[in-house]
Amino acid sequence: MSVADKQHFRDAMAQVGAAVNIITTDGPAGRAGFTASAVCSVTDTPPTLLVCLNRSASVWPTFNQHQALCVNTLAAGQESLSNVFGGKTPMAERFAAAAWQTGLTGCPRLVDALVSFDCRISQIVSVGTHDILFCEVADIVRHPEPRGLMWFNRGYHTLMRPAC
């Protein structure tokens, strides 16, 4: 018999690997960013991602006021940056921890990201405790040497291209 309560769900989801991302925004409400693994592709026509954001998160009011964001997928070796953006570190210190450029939408783009998806938010759907942000991709920047950072079983893991 299975039980689908909150803790069992969290434990089960810990077994589902996901890329580690820093989601950023900038605009009239200020600059903000947070670490997220709840990001996935929706469609390629038009290129669209979804990002899940807890409405109780400290960054929610800022993201709620902006119509754009950048999904910065982290590369291997960027675990400490993930931790900075995933904790209670003040926003200015978060952004001081890495090099950033301004993307097409005006959002911060991580210079050393594995890949960055600069997006405009096209739709928001609320489910339970979270908002699902549907994000139409306006620009993509890829790092030439892919070495990915994954979150699996409550820990970081590195993905590398196999040697040929």
Coordinates of C-alpha atoms in Angstrom, one line a residue:
M1 CA 0.0 0.0 0.0
S2 CA 1.4 3.4 -0.9
V3 CA 0.8 6.7 0.9
A4 CA 0.8 10.0 -1.0
D5 CA 1.3 12.4 1.8
K6 CA 3.7 15.4 1.8
Q7 CA 6.8 13.6 3.2
H8 CA 6.4 10.5 1.0
F9 CA 6.0 12.8 -2.0
R10 CA 9.1 14.7 -1.1
D11 CA 11.1 11.5 -0.5
A12 CA 9.9 10.1 -3.9
M13 CA 10.8 13.3 -5.7
A14 CA 14.3 13.2 -4.2
Q15 CA 14.8 10.2 -6.5
V16 CA 14.0 12.2 -9.6
G17 CA 17.2 13.9 -10.9
A18 CA 17.0 17.5 -12.1
A19 CA 19.3 20.2 -13.5
V20 CA 20.2 22.9 -11.0
N21 CA 19.1 26.4 -12.1
I22 CA 19.4 30.0 -10.8
I23 CA 16.3 31.9 -11.9
T24 CA 16.9 35.7 -12.1
T25 CA 14.8 38.8 -12.8
D26 CA 15.3 42.5 -12.8
G27 CA 13.0 45.4 -13.3
P28 CA 11.0 48.1 -11.4
A29 CA 10.7 45.9 -8.3
G30 CA 14.4 45.3 -8.2
R31 CA 16.8 42.4 -8.9
A32 CA 16.1 38.9 -7.5
G33 CA 17.2 35.4 -7.9
F34 CA 16.7 31.9 -6.5
T35 CA 17.8 28.3 -7.0
A36 CA 15.3 25.9 -8.6
S37 CA 15.2 22.4 -9.9
A38 CA 11.5 22.7 -10.8
V39 CA 12.2 23.8 -14.4
C40 CA 11.3 21.9 -17.6
S41 CA 10.6 22.2 -21.3
V42 CA 6.9 22.7 -22.3
T43 CA 7.1 23.0 -26.1
D44 CA 9.6 24.0 -28.9
T45 CA 6.9 25.9 -30.9
P46 CA 7.2 28.5 -29.5
P47 CA 10.2 27.5 -27.3
T48 CA 8.7 27.6 -23.8
L49 CA 9.9 26.5 -20.3
L50 CA 8.0 26.3 -17.1
V51 CA 9.4 27.4 -13.7
C52 CA 7.7 26.7 -10.4
L53 CA 8.0 29.3 -7.7
N54 CA 6.6 29.0 -4.1
R55 CA 4.3 31.9 -3.4
S56 CA 5.8 32.1 0.2
A57 CA 9.3 32.5 -1.1
S58 CA 11.0 35.9 -0.3
V59 CA 11.6 36.5 -4.0
W60 CA 8.0 35.9 -5.1
P61 CA 6.8 39.6 -4.8
T62 CA 9.6 40.7 -7.1
F63 CA 9.1 38.0 -9.7
N64 CA 5.3 38.6 -9.5
Q65 CA 5.8 42.2 -10.6
H66 CA 8.1 41.4 -13.5
Q67 CA 7.2 39.9 -16.9
A68 CA 10.6 38.4 -17.6
L69 CA 13.2 36.0 -16.1
C70 CA 16.3 34.2 -17.0
V71 CA 16.8 30.5 -16.4
N72 CA 20.6 30.0 -15.8
T73 CA 21.4 26.2 -15.8
L74 CA 24.4 25.6 -13.6
A75 CA 27.6 23.9 -14.7
A76 CA 29.6 21.4 -12.7
G77 CA 31.6 23.2 -10.0
Q78 CA 28.9 25.8 -9.3
E79 CA 27.5 24.1 -6.2
S80 CA 28.4 27.0 -3.9
L81 CA 26.6 29.5 -6.1
S82 CA 23.5 27.3 -6.0
N83 CA 23.7 27.3 -2.2
V84 CA 24.1 31.1 -2.0
F85 CA 21.0 31.6 -4.2
G86 CA 19.1 28.8 -2.3
G87 CA 19.6 30.2 1.2
K88 CA 18.8 33.4 3.1
T89 CA 21.8 35.3 1.7
P90 CA 20.9 39.0 1.0
M91 CA 20.2 39.7 -2.6
A92 CA 23.2 42.0 -3.2
E93 CA 25.5 39.3 -1.9
R94 CA 24.0 36.7 -4.1
F95 CA 24.7 38.6 -7.2
A96 CA 28.1 39.7 -6.0
A97 CA 29.1 35.9 -5.9
A98 CA 29.3 35.6 -9.7
A99 CA 29.8 37.5 -13.0
W100 CA 26.6 38.6 -14.7
Q101 CA 25.6 40.1 -18.0
T102 CA 22.3 41.7 -19.0
G103 CA 20.2 39.5 -21.2
L104 CA 17.9 40.5 -24.1
T105 CA 14.9 40.9 -21.7
G106 CA 17.0 42.9 -19.1
C107 CA 17.4 40.0 -16.7
P108 CA 20.7 39.0 -15.3
R109 CA 22.4 36.2 -17.3
L110 CA 25.1 34.2 -15.5
V111 CA 28.3 34.4 -17.6
D112 CA 29.5 30.9 -16.7
A113 CA 26.2 29.1 -16.9
L114 CA 26.0 25.8 -18.7
V115 CA 23.1 27.4 -20.7
S116 CA 20.9 30.5 -20.1
F117 CA 17.3 30.9 -21.3
D118 CA 16.3 34.5 -21.4
C119 CA 12.5 34.5 -21.2
R120 CA 9.3 36.5 -21.2
I121 CA 6.6 35.2 -18.8
S122 CA 3.5 34.5 -21.0
Q123 CA 1.2 32.9 -18.4
I124 CA 1.0 32.1 -14.7
V125 CA -1.0 29.3 -13.2
S126 CA -1.4 28.8 -9.4
V127 CA -1.5 25.3 -8.1
G128 CA -1.4 24.6 -4.4
T129 CA 1.5 26.5 -2.8
H130 CA 3.2 27.4 -6.1
D131 CA 2.9 29.6 -9.2
I132 CA 3.8 27.9 -12.5
L133 CA 5.4 30.5 -14.7
F134 CA 5.2 29.7 -18.4
C135 CA 8.2 31.4 -20.0
E136 CA 8.6 32.0 -23.7
V137 CA 12.3 31.8 -24.6
A138 CA 13.6 35.0 -26.3
D139 CA 17.3 34.1 -26.3
I140 CA 19.6 31.2 -25.5
V141 CA 23.3 31.3 -24.7
R142 CA 25.2 28.0 -24.3
H143 CA 28.6 27.3 -22.8
P144 CA 31.0 25.6 -25.2
E145 CA 32.2 22.9 -22.8
P146 CA 29.1 21.2 -21.3
R147 CA 29.6 19.7 -17.8
G148 CA 26.2 19.7 -16.0
L149 CA 25.2 19.9 -12.4
M150 CA 22.4 17.7 -11.2
W151 CA 20.4 17.5 -8.0
F152 CA 19.6 13.9 -7.1
N153 CA 18.9 12.1 -3.8
R154 CA 19.3 15.4 -1.9
G155 CA 22.8 16.0 -3.2
Y156 CA 24.8 17.5 -6.1
H157 CA 26.2 15.3 -8.9
T158 CA 28.2 16.1 -12.0
L159 CA 27.3 15.0 -15.5
M160 CA 30.0 14.8 -18.1
R161 CA 30.0 13.9 -21.7
P162 CA 31.4 10.3 -22.0
A163 CA 34.8 10.0 -23.7
C164 CA 34.5 8.7 -27.2

